[in-house]
Coordinates of C-alpha atoms and ligand atoms in Angstrom, one line a residue:
M20 CA 78.1 108.2 59.3
S21 CA 81.5 106.9 58.6
E22 CA 82.5 103.4 60.0
L23 CA 81.9 102.5 63.2
I24 CA 85.6 101.7 65.2
K25 CA 85.2 98.0 66.4
I26 CA 86.8 97.2 69.8
R27 CA 87.8 94.0 70.7
N28 CA 88.8 92.1 73.6
Y29 CA 92.0 90.8 74.6
V30 CA 92.7 87.5 75.4
N31 CA 95.8 85.2 75.4
G32 CA 97.4 88.0 73.5
K33 CA 95.4 88.3 70.7
L34 CA 92.2 90.7 69.9
V35 CA 89.0 88.8 70.1
D36 CA 85.3 89.1 69.4
P37 CA 83.0 87.8 72.0
V38 CA 81.8 84.4 71.7
M39 CA 78.4 85.6 71.4
G40 CA 79.3 88.1 68.8
K41 CA 77.3 90.9 70.4
Y42 CA 78.2 94.6 70.6
L43 CA 77.2 97.2 72.6
E44 CA 77.1 101.1 70.7
N45 CA 79.9 103.2 72.1
I46 CA 78.4 106.6 72.5
N47 CA 80.5 110.3 71.6
P48 CA 79.6 113.1 74.7
A49 CA 80.5 115.2 72.9
S50 CA 78.4 115.3 70.2
G51 CA 76.0 112.3 71.2
E52 CA 77.3 110.1 68.3
V53 CA 77.7 106.4 68.4
Y54 CA 81.5 106.4 66.8
A55 CA 82.2 102.3 68.0
L56 CA 81.0 99.0 68.7
I57 CA 81.9 97.6 72.4
P58 CA 82.2 93.7 73.0
D59 CA 79.1 92.8 74.7
S60 CA 80.5 90.0 76.7
D61 CA 79.7 87.8 79.4
G62 CA 81.1 84.6 81.3
K63 CA 82.3 83.0 78.4
D64 CA 84.2 84.9 77.9
V65 CA 85.7 86.1 81.3
D66 CA 85.7 82.3 81.7
A67 CA 88.2 81.9 78.7
A68 CA 90.5 84.9 80.0
V69 CA 91.0 83.2 83.2
K70 CA 91.8 80.1 81.9
Y71 CA 94.4 81.5 79.4
A72 CA 95.8 84.0 82.9
K73 CA 95.3 80.9 84.6
E74 CA 98.0 78.7 82.7
A75 CA 100.1 82.0 81.8
F76 CA 100.7 82.3 85.7
H77 CA 102.8 79.9 86.0
S78 CA 105.4 81.5 84.2
W79 CA 104.9 85.0 84.5
S80 CA 105.0 84.6 88.5
K81 CA 108.7 82.7 87.8
T82 CA 110.2 85.8 85.1
S83 CA 112.9 87.6 87.4
I84 CA 112.2 91.3 88.3
E85 CA 114.6 92.9 85.5
Y86 CA 112.3 91.4 83.3
R87 CA 109.0 93.1 84.7
H88 CA 110.8 95.5 84.9
D89 CA 111.8 96.0 81.7
I90 CA 108.6 94.8 80.0
L91 CA 106.6 97.5 82.3
S92 CA 108.6 100.2 81.2
K93 CA 108.2 99.5 77.3
I94 CA 104.5 99.8 78.0
S95 CA 104.9 103.2 79.7
D96 CA 107.4 104.3 77.1
L97 CA 105.0 103.4 74.4
I98 CA 102.1 104.9 76.6
R99 CA 104.2 108.1 76.1
D100 CA 105.1 107.9 72.5
N101 CA 100.8 107.6 71.2
L102 CA 100.3 110.5 74.3
K103 CA 98.4 112.6 70.9
L104 CA 96.3 109.4 70.1
L105 CA 95.7 108.2 73.2
A106 CA 94.2 111.6 74.8
K107 CA 92.2 112.4 71.5
A108 CA 90.7 108.7 72.3
E109 CA 90.0 109.2 76.0
S110 CA 88.3 112.7 75.0
K111 CA 86.2 111.1 72.5
D112 CA 84.9 108.3 74.5
N113 CA 84.6 110.5 77.9
G114 CA 84.2 114.2 77.1
K115 CA 87.4 115.3 78.8
P116 CA 89.4 118.4 77.0
L117 CA 91.4 116.9 75.0
W118 CA 94.1 119.2 77.0
L119 CA 93.3 117.7 80.2
A120 CA 93.7 114.5 78.8
K121 CA 96.7 115.3 77.3
E122 CA 98.3 117.0 80.0
V123 CA 97.0 115.0 83.2
D124 CA 95.5 111.5 82.2
I125 CA 97.8 110.0 79.4
P126 CA 101.0 111.0 81.2
R127 CA 99.5 109.9 84.1
A128 CA 98.6 106.3 83.0
A129 CA 102.3 106.5 81.2
A130 CA 103.7 107.3 85.0
N131 CA 101.8 104.3 87.0
F132 CA 103.5 101.6 84.6
K133 CA 107.1 103.6 85.4
F134 CA 106.5 103.8 88.8
F135 CA 105.3 99.8 89.4
A136 CA 108.5 98.5 86.9
N137 CA 110.7 101.0 89.4
A138 CA 108.7 100.0 92.7
I139 CA 108.8 96.0 92.4
T140 CA 113.1 96.2 92.1
L141 CA 113.2 98.0 95.7
F142 CA 110.1 95.9 96.6
A143 CA 111.5 93.9 100.0
S144 CA 110.6 91.8 102.6
Q145 CA 110.9 92.0 106.7
A146 CA 113.4 89.3 108.4
H147 CA 112.5 89.1 112.6
E148 CA 115.6 88.1 114.6
T149 CA 113.4 85.9 117.9
D150 CA 115.2 85.8 120.7
Q151 CA 118.5 84.8 119.2
T152 CA 117.0 81.5 119.1
A153 CA 115.7 82.1 115.4
I154 CA 115.3 84.3 112.2
N155 CA 111.6 84.7 110.9
Y156 CA 111.7 85.6 107.1
T157 CA 108.8 86.3 105.1
I158 CA 108.1 85.5 101.3
R159 CA 105.7 87.9 99.5
R160 CA 104.2 85.8 96.8
P161 CA 101.8 86.8 93.6
L162 CA 98.3 85.5 94.3
G163 CA 97.3 84.4 90.9
V164 CA 95.0 85.9 89.0
V165 CA 93.7 89.3 89.7
S166 CA 90.5 91.2 88.2
C167 CA 90.9 95.0 88.1
I168 CA 87.8 97.2 87.3
S169 CA 87.8 101.0 86.8
P170 CA 85.4 103.4 86.0
W171 CA 84.9 106.0 83.8
N172 CA 85.8 109.3 84.7
L173 CA 89.7 109.0 84.4
P174 CA 89.5 105.7 82.4
L175 CA 93.5 104.5 81.1
Y176 CA 94.5 106.9 84.6
L177 CA 92.4 104.4 86.9
F178 CA 92.8 101.2 84.2
T179 CA 96.8 101.3 84.4
W180 CA 96.9 102.4 88.2
K181 CA 96.0 98.9 88.8
I182 CA 96.9 96.8 86.6
A183 CA 100.5 98.2 86.8
P184 CA 101.0 96.9 90.3
A185 CA 99.0 93.7 89.8
L186 CA 101.4 92.7 86.8
A187 CA 104.6 94.1 88.7
A188 CA 104.0 91.9 91.7
G189 CA 104.1 88.2 89.0
N190 CA 100.2 88.2 88.7
T191 CA 97.9 87.8 86.0
V192 CA 95.3 89.8 85.5
V193 CA 92.2 90.1 83.9
A194 CA 90.5 93.1 83.5
K195 CA 87.1 95.1 83.0
P196 CA 87.2 98.9 81.7
S197 CA 83.7 100.8 82.3
E198 CA 81.1 100.1 79.0
L199 CA 80.9 103.7 79.2
T200 CA 85.0 104.7 78.1
P201 CA 86.6 101.1 76.9
M202 CA 88.7 103.4 73.5
T203 CA 92.1 104.0 76.1
A204 CA 91.5 100.2 76.8
F205 CA 90.9 98.7 73.8
L206 CA 94.7 100.8 72.5
L207 CA 96.8 99.5 76.0
S208 CA 95.7 96.6 74.3
T209 CA 97.7 96.9 71.4
I210 CA 100.3 98.3 73.0
C211 CA 101.3 95.6 75.4
M212 CA 101.3 93.3 72.5
E213 CA 104.1 95.8 70.8
A214 CA 105.4 95.5 73.6
G215 CA 106.0 91.8 73.8
L216 CA 103.9 91.5 77.2
P217 CA 103.7 88.0 77.1
A218 CA 99.9 86.1 76.2
G219 CA 97.7 85.5 78.9
V220 CA 99.4 87.7 80.8
L221 CA 97.1 91.3 80.6
N222 CA 93.3 89.9 79.5
I223 CA 90.9 92.8 78.7
V224 CA 87.7 92.1 78.8
H225 CA 84.9 94.4 77.3
G226 CA 81.0 94.7 78.0
Y227 CA 78.6 95.8 81.6
G228 CA 79.4 95.4 84.9
H229 CA 76.6 93.5 86.0
S230 CA 77.4 90.8 83.4
A231 CA 81.9 90.7 81.8
G232 CA 82.2 92.4 85.6
Q233 CA 80.6 90.6 87.8
A234 CA 81.6 87.1 86.0
M235 CA 85.0 88.2 86.8
V236 CA 84.3 89.3 90.8
S237 CA 82.8 85.2 90.6
H238 CA 84.8 83.4 89.2
D239 CA 86.3 80.6 91.8
D240 CA 90.0 81.3 90.1
V241 CA 90.3 85.6 90.9
K242 CA 91.9 85.6 93.8
A243 CA 92.0 89.1 94.7
V244 CA 89.6 92.3 93.1
S245 CA 90.5 95.9 92.9
F246 CA 87.8 98.3 92.1
T247 CA 87.3 101.4 91.9
G248 CA 83.5 102.5 91.4
G249 CA 80.4 103.4 93.0
T250 CA 79.7 102.6 96.2
E251 CA 76.5 100.4 95.5
T252 CA 78.3 98.3 93.6
G253 CA 81.2 98.0 96.1
Q254 CA 78.9 96.6 98.2
K255 CA 78.2 94.1 95.5
I256 CA 80.9 93.6 94.9
A257 CA 81.9 92.8 98.4
T258 CA 79.1 90.4 98.8
L259 CA 80.1 88.0 96.0
A260 CA 83.6 88.1 96.4
A261 CA 83.6 87.9 101.0
P262 CA 82.0 84.3 101.1
K263 CA 85.2 83.3 98.2
F264 CA 87.1 84.9 100.8
K265 CA 89.1 86.9 97.5
K266 CA 91.2 89.9 98.8
L267 CA 89.7 93.1 98.1
S268 CA 90.5 96.4 97.1
L269 CA 87.3 99.2 97.2
E270 CA 87.9 102.7 95.8
L271 CA 84.5 104.2 96.5
G272 CA 83.2 107.4 96.0
G273 CA 83.3 110.6 97.8
K274 CA 81.5 113.7 99.4
N275 CA 84.7 115.7 100.3
P276 CA 84.7 119.2 101.9
N277 CA 87.2 122.3 101.1
I278 CA 87.4 123.6 104.4
I279 CA 88.4 127.2 103.7
F280 CA 89.8 129.7 106.9
A281 CA 90.3 133.5 106.7
D282 CA 93.5 133.7 107.1
C283 CA 94.5 131.1 103.6
D284 CA 96.5 132.4 101.0
Y285 CA 93.7 133.8 99.0
D286 CA 94.1 134.1 95.4
D287 CA 96.1 130.3 95.4
M288 CA 92.9 129.2 97.2
L289 CA 90.6 131.1 94.9
A290 CA 92.5 129.6 91.6
T291 CA 92.5 126.0 93.3
T292 CA 89.1 125.6 94.5
I293 CA 87.7 126.6 91.3
Q294 CA 90.1 123.3 90.1
S295 CA 89.0 121.5 92.8
S296 CA 85.0 122.2 91.8
F297 CA 84.9 121.7 88.1
S298 CA 88.2 120.0 87.0
N299 CA 86.7 117.0 84.6
Q300 CA 83.2 118.5 85.2
G301 CA 83.3 117.8 88.4
Q302 CA 83.7 114.0 88.0
I303 CA 86.6 112.9 90.2
C304 CA 85.9 111.2 93.3
L305 CA 88.5 114.0 94.6
C306 CA 86.5 116.6 93.4
G307 CA 85.8 118.7 96.5
S308 CA 82.0 119.3 96.5
R309 CA 81.0 120.5 99.8
I310 CA 82.5 124.0 100.2
F311 CA 82.7 125.4 103.9
V312 CA 83.8 128.6 104.2
E313 CA 84.7 130.6 107.6
R314 CA 82.6 133.7 107.6
P315 CA 84.3 137.1 107.4
I316 CA 85.6 135.7 103.9
Y317 CA 81.9 134.2 102.9
E318 CA 80.8 137.6 101.0
K319 CA 83.8 138.3 99.5
F320 CA 84.8 134.4 98.6
K321 CA 80.9 133.9 97.3
K322 CA 81.3 136.6 95.0
D323 CA 84.7 135.9 93.6
F324 CA 83.8 132.1 93.2
V325 CA 80.7 133.3 91.4
E326 CA 82.6 135.8 88.9
A327 CA 85.5 133.0 88.2
V328 CA 83.7 130.6 87.2
R329 CA 81.0 132.4 85.1
K330 CA 84.0 132.6 83.0
L331 CA 84.7 128.8 82.7
K332 CA 84.0 128.1 78.9
V333 CA 81.9 125.0 79.0
G334 CA 82.6 124.0 75.1
H335 CA 83.6 120.9 72.6
P336 CA 86.2 119.0 73.9
D337 CA 88.4 119.6 71.3
Q338 CA 88.6 123.4 71.7
P339 CA 92.0 124.7 73.2
D340 CA 89.8 127.0 75.8
T341 CA 87.6 124.7 77.0
R342 CA 87.2 124.4 80.8
I343 CA 84.4 122.4 81.3
G344 CA 83.9 119.2 78.7
A345 CA 80.3 117.3 77.9
L346 CA 78.9 115.0 80.9
V347 CA 80.0 111.5 80.5
S348 CA 76.5 110.2 79.3
A349 CA 73.2 111.7 79.0
S350 CA 72.2 108.9 82.0
H351 CA 75.1 110.7 83.8
L352 CA 73.8 114.3 82.9
D353 CA 70.3 113.4 84.0
K354 CA 71.1 112.1 87.4
V355 CA 73.1 115.6 87.7
K356 CA 70.1 117.5 86.7
S357 CA 68.0 115.7 89.3
Y358 CA 70.7 117.2 91.9
L359 CA 70.1 120.5 91.1
E360 CA 66.0 119.7 91.0
L361 CA 66.5 118.4 94.9
A362 CA 69.2 120.9 95.8
K363 CA 65.5 123.5 94.5
E364 CA 63.3 121.2 96.8
E365 CA 65.6 121.2 99.7
G366 CA 65.5 125.2 99.8
G367 CA 69.3 125.8 98.0
K368 CA 69.5 129.0 95.9
I369 CA 71.2 128.6 91.8
L370 CA 73.7 131.6 92.6
F371 CA 74.9 130.5 89.3
G372 CA 74.9 127.9 86.2
G373 CA 73.5 124.2 86.1
K374 CA 71.6 125.3 83.5
E375 CA 72.1 122.9 79.5
V376 CA 73.9 124.1 77.4
I377 CA 74.0 123.6 73.3
V378 CA 77.1 124.4 72.3
E379 CA 76.7 125.0 68.2
G380 CA 77.6 122.4 65.8
F381 CA 76.9 119.3 68.8
E382 CA 74.2 119.7 69.6
N383 CA 73.8 116.2 70.7
G384 CA 76.2 116.5 73.0
Y385 CA 75.9 116.3 77.2
Y386 CA 76.6 119.9 78.3
L387 CA 75.9 121.5 81.6
E388 CA 76.8 124.3 82.8
P389 CA 79.1 124.3 86.3
A390 CA 76.9 125.0 89.8
I391 CA 77.2 127.0 92.5
I392 CA 74.0 126.1 95.1
E393 CA 74.4 127.9 98.3
G394 CA 71.9 128.0 101.4
L395 CA 71.5 124.4 101.9
A396 CA 71.9 122.6 105.3
F397 CA 74.8 120.5 105.6
D398 CA 73.1 117.2 106.2
C399 CA 70.4 117.7 103.3
R400 CA 70.5 115.1 100.9
T401 CA 72.1 117.2 97.9
N402 CA 75.4 117.5 100.7
Q403 CA 75.0 114.2 102.1
E404 CA 74.5 112.2 99.0
E405 CA 77.2 111.9 96.0
I406 CA 76.9 113.6 92.9
F407 CA 79.7 113.2 90.5
G408 CA 79.3 116.7 88.7
P409 CA 79.9 120.2 87.9
V410 CA 77.7 121.2 91.0
V411 CA 78.6 122.5 94.8
S412 CA 77.6 123.3 97.7
I413 CA 78.8 126.3 99.5
M414 CA 78.1 127.5 103.5
P415 CA 79.8 129.7 105.6
F416 CA 81.5 128.4 108.9
D417 CA 81.8 130.2 112.2
T418 CA 83.9 127.9 114.8
E419 CA 86.5 124.9 113.8
K420 CA 84.2 122.8 115.9
E421 CA 81.2 123.5 113.8
V422 CA 82.8 123.1 110.7
L423 CA 84.7 119.3 111.6
E424 CA 81.1 118.4 112.8
Y425 CA 79.5 119.7 109.3
A426 CA 83.0 117.9 106.6
N427 CA 82.5 114.8 108.7
S428 CA 78.7 114.0 108.9
V429 CA 78.2 112.3 105.6
R430 CA 78.5 108.1 104.9
Y431 CA 82.3 108.9 102.8
G432 CA 85.6 109.6 104.1
L433 CA 87.6 110.1 100.7
S434 CA 89.4 113.2 100.7
C435 CA 89.4 116.7 102.2
S436 CA 91.3 120.0 101.4
I437 CA 91.9 122.5 104.4
W438 CA 92.9 126.0 103.6
T439 CA 94.9 128.0 106.5
Q440 CA 97.9 129.2 107.0
N441 CA 97.5 128.1 110.7
L442 CA 100.5 125.3 111.1
K443 CA 98.5 124.1 114.2
R444 CA 95.3 124.3 113.0
A445 CA 95.7 122.6 109.7
T446 CA 97.3 119.6 111.8
R447 CA 94.5 119.9 114.4
I448 CA 92.2 119.3 111.5
S449 CA 94.3 116.7 109.4
S450 CA 93.9 114.3 112.4
E451 CA 90.4 114.8 113.0
I452 CA 88.7 115.0 109.6
E453 CA 87.6 111.6 108.3
A454 CA 89.5 110.9 105.5
G455 CA 92.2 108.5 103.6
I456 CA 93.8 111.6 101.9
V457 CA 94.5 115.4 103.5
W458 CA 95.6 118.2 101.2
V459 CA 96.4 121.2 103.5
N460 CA 96.9 124.5 100.9
T461 CA 96.1 122.5 97.9
W462 CA 94.2 119.5 95.9
M463 CA 94.9 116.4 93.7
L464 CA 99.0 116.8 94.6
R465 CA 100.2 113.6 94.2
D466 CA 102.5 111.4 95.1
L467 CA 102.4 107.9 93.9
R468 CA 104.3 106.2 97.2
T469 CA 101.7 107.6 99.4
P470 CA 98.7 105.4 100.7
F471 CA 95.2 106.1 98.8
G472 CA 91.8 105.4 99.5
G473 CA 89.2 106.0 101.5
M474 CA 87.5 105.7 105.0
K475 CA 84.3 105.3 105.6
D476 CA 81.7 103.9 102.4
S477 CA 84.8 105.5 100.2
G478 CA 86.1 102.0 100.4
I479 CA 88.5 100.0 102.3
G480 CA 92.3 99.5 101.9
R481 CA 95.1 101.0 99.8
E482 CA 96.3 101.7 96.7
G483 CA 99.7 103.5 96.1
G484 CA 103.6 102.6 96.2
L485 CA 104.3 99.2 98.8
D486 CA 100.0 99.4 100.2
A487 CA 99.6 98.1 96.2
L488 CA 102.5 95.4 95.7
N489 CA 101.6 94.2 99.1
F490 CA 97.6 93.7 98.4
F491 CA 98.8 92.2 95.3
T492 CA 100.7 89.6 97.2
E493 CA 100.7 87.3 100.0
A494 CA 102.7 86.8 103.0
K495 CA 104.3 84.0 104.1
N496 CA 106.4 83.6 106.8
V497 CA 109.3 81.4 107.4
C498 CA 110.6 80.8 111.0
I499 CA 114.0 78.5 111.2
K500 CA 115.6 78.1 114.3
Y501 CA 119.4 77.8 115.2
Ligands
NDP220 P1 80.6 101.8 88.9 O1 80.7 102.1 90.2 O2 78.5 101.8 88.3 O3 81.2 101.6 88.0 C1 82.4 101.1 88.0 C2 83.1 99.4 87.2 O4 82.1 98.0 88.0 C3 82.7 100.0 85.8 O5 83.8 99.3 85.2 C4 81.0 99.5 85.7 O6 80.7 98.4 84.7 C5 81.6 98.2 86.7 N1 80.3 97.8 87.4 C6 79.3 97.5 87.7 N2 78.2 97.0 88.5 C7 79.1 95.7 88.4 C8 78.7 94.3 88.9 N3 77.8 94.0 89.1 N4 80.1 93.5 89.3 C9 81.3 94.1 88.4 N5 81.6 95.3 88.3 C10 80.9 95.8 88.3 O7 81.3 103.9 88.7 P2 81.4 104.9 87.6 O8 81.7 104.1 86.9 O9 79.9 105.3 87.3 O10 82.4 105.2 88.0 C11 81.8 106.2 89.2 C12 82.1 106.5 90.8 O11 83.4 105.8 90.7 C13 81.8 107.5 91.6 O12 81.3 107.1 92.3 C14 82.9 107.7 91.9 O13 83.2 108.4 93.4 C15 83.8 106.9 92.4 N6 85.6 106.4 92.4 C16 86.2 106.5 92.6 C17 87.7 106.9 92.7 C18 88.6 106.5 94.4 O14 89.5 106.3 94.0 N7 87.7 106.2 95.4 C19 88.1 107.3 91.9 C20 87.2 107.6 90.3 C21 85.5 107.5 90.5 P3 79.9 99.5 83.4 O15 79.6 100.5 84.0 O16 81.3 98.5 82.5 O17 78.7 98.2 83.4

């Protein structure tokens, strides 16, 4: 076996071992092999990182916008320069197809830094004149040390989506990627060193959520937590943060509806629905896992969808024709399979897929055929709970009222896609649907200036554009009487 790569924490501008010297194994999901070691950090590591971040805040928060713009742009450029290396690392850590990491994950990580490097130069505060007797102006100041905690599905993409605005706004950061996918965050440490980011401004502490993550959330000197992950973890974090009045941004789970009307542009809808169902092995919080199809086209859709999904190649992430790579971990594979069993118990019929796939040469990898289920009630557990894997449920509907009831029946409210040529209907449903993000005749078309986030149990707060900069700053109003 080749020597294991040793990931290290990034604290006070240096790569360091965890205080207790303990490490966890990092597994390549495509082969099931251990290939790296991850610091099993705890409260002591977090205390040190927060201490240095607090010290660094004094100077970082006073740097000019131009300086922060330049340094964040440099990080963005270095991410682009290292596209191949980062994409390879992301794919190996997560199991996602290499081409996907190259085309989506890493370019987006670079775009996050570039976007917020620019956005901060346009971040303006308000002024209000009061009855010609006084002027009010608002100052927005960074919060101090903030914590950014991200999940495993889009590792560098989501990690940088939080870190970039936090740094741009003048905060210092103590961050933790998922312990399942730490490699690109580790590589980001070295990129930040190369870019000349001052010591202590960004600190990356690796390890489990229940130890390192929880220590960040509970730390008295951490003023805000930006978290993306599961709804149950979000609840725990909210419980820990609330008594200390920390600012919280929670981007949580989803069970998104994909609503397809008979008058849609059928070919566009079909091609996009394959992506929205199974991109990244269905492990995107925005995937449309409940597909509602208007009855006149239901049978045609079912036949065409099954045919198309049958052709998606499940394979090793390095192969360019692989469309479905490996699921992130053995336990996640088990969780997804348990939902397929549940679906059968609840009366569902698996129209296609759902079987484990043995990939030659990588027999211990976590591969699963994409699965399409029909015949389930809209309110059964399979249709209500987040599976977060390559599994969709298809259901016919007859009326707009009925499909809205189905779509809104879940505890989540993250995103929705609506397929119709009828503009009035699209605007009606967009206004009635309980989702923070609505796509009409598309999916995952992103503009980083827009507010991003979920309703109901999909989270609180919005990220992106000015929302992110507002989150990472605190407003102070000054009123001057003339
Ligand atoms: P988890 O909630 O398990 O973990 C997310 C992050 O939180 C990880 O870094 C994890 O650490 C950490 N964590 C776990 N427990 C705690 C704790 N008690 N205190 C502090 N941090 C903790 O989510 P997953 O990683 O499994 O990601 C999948 C989930 O993320 C899905 O529900 C998905 O819908 C959601 N998601 C939401 C998005 C959105 O924008 N709304 C986008 C992408 C995903 P570790 O894993 O290392 O233990």
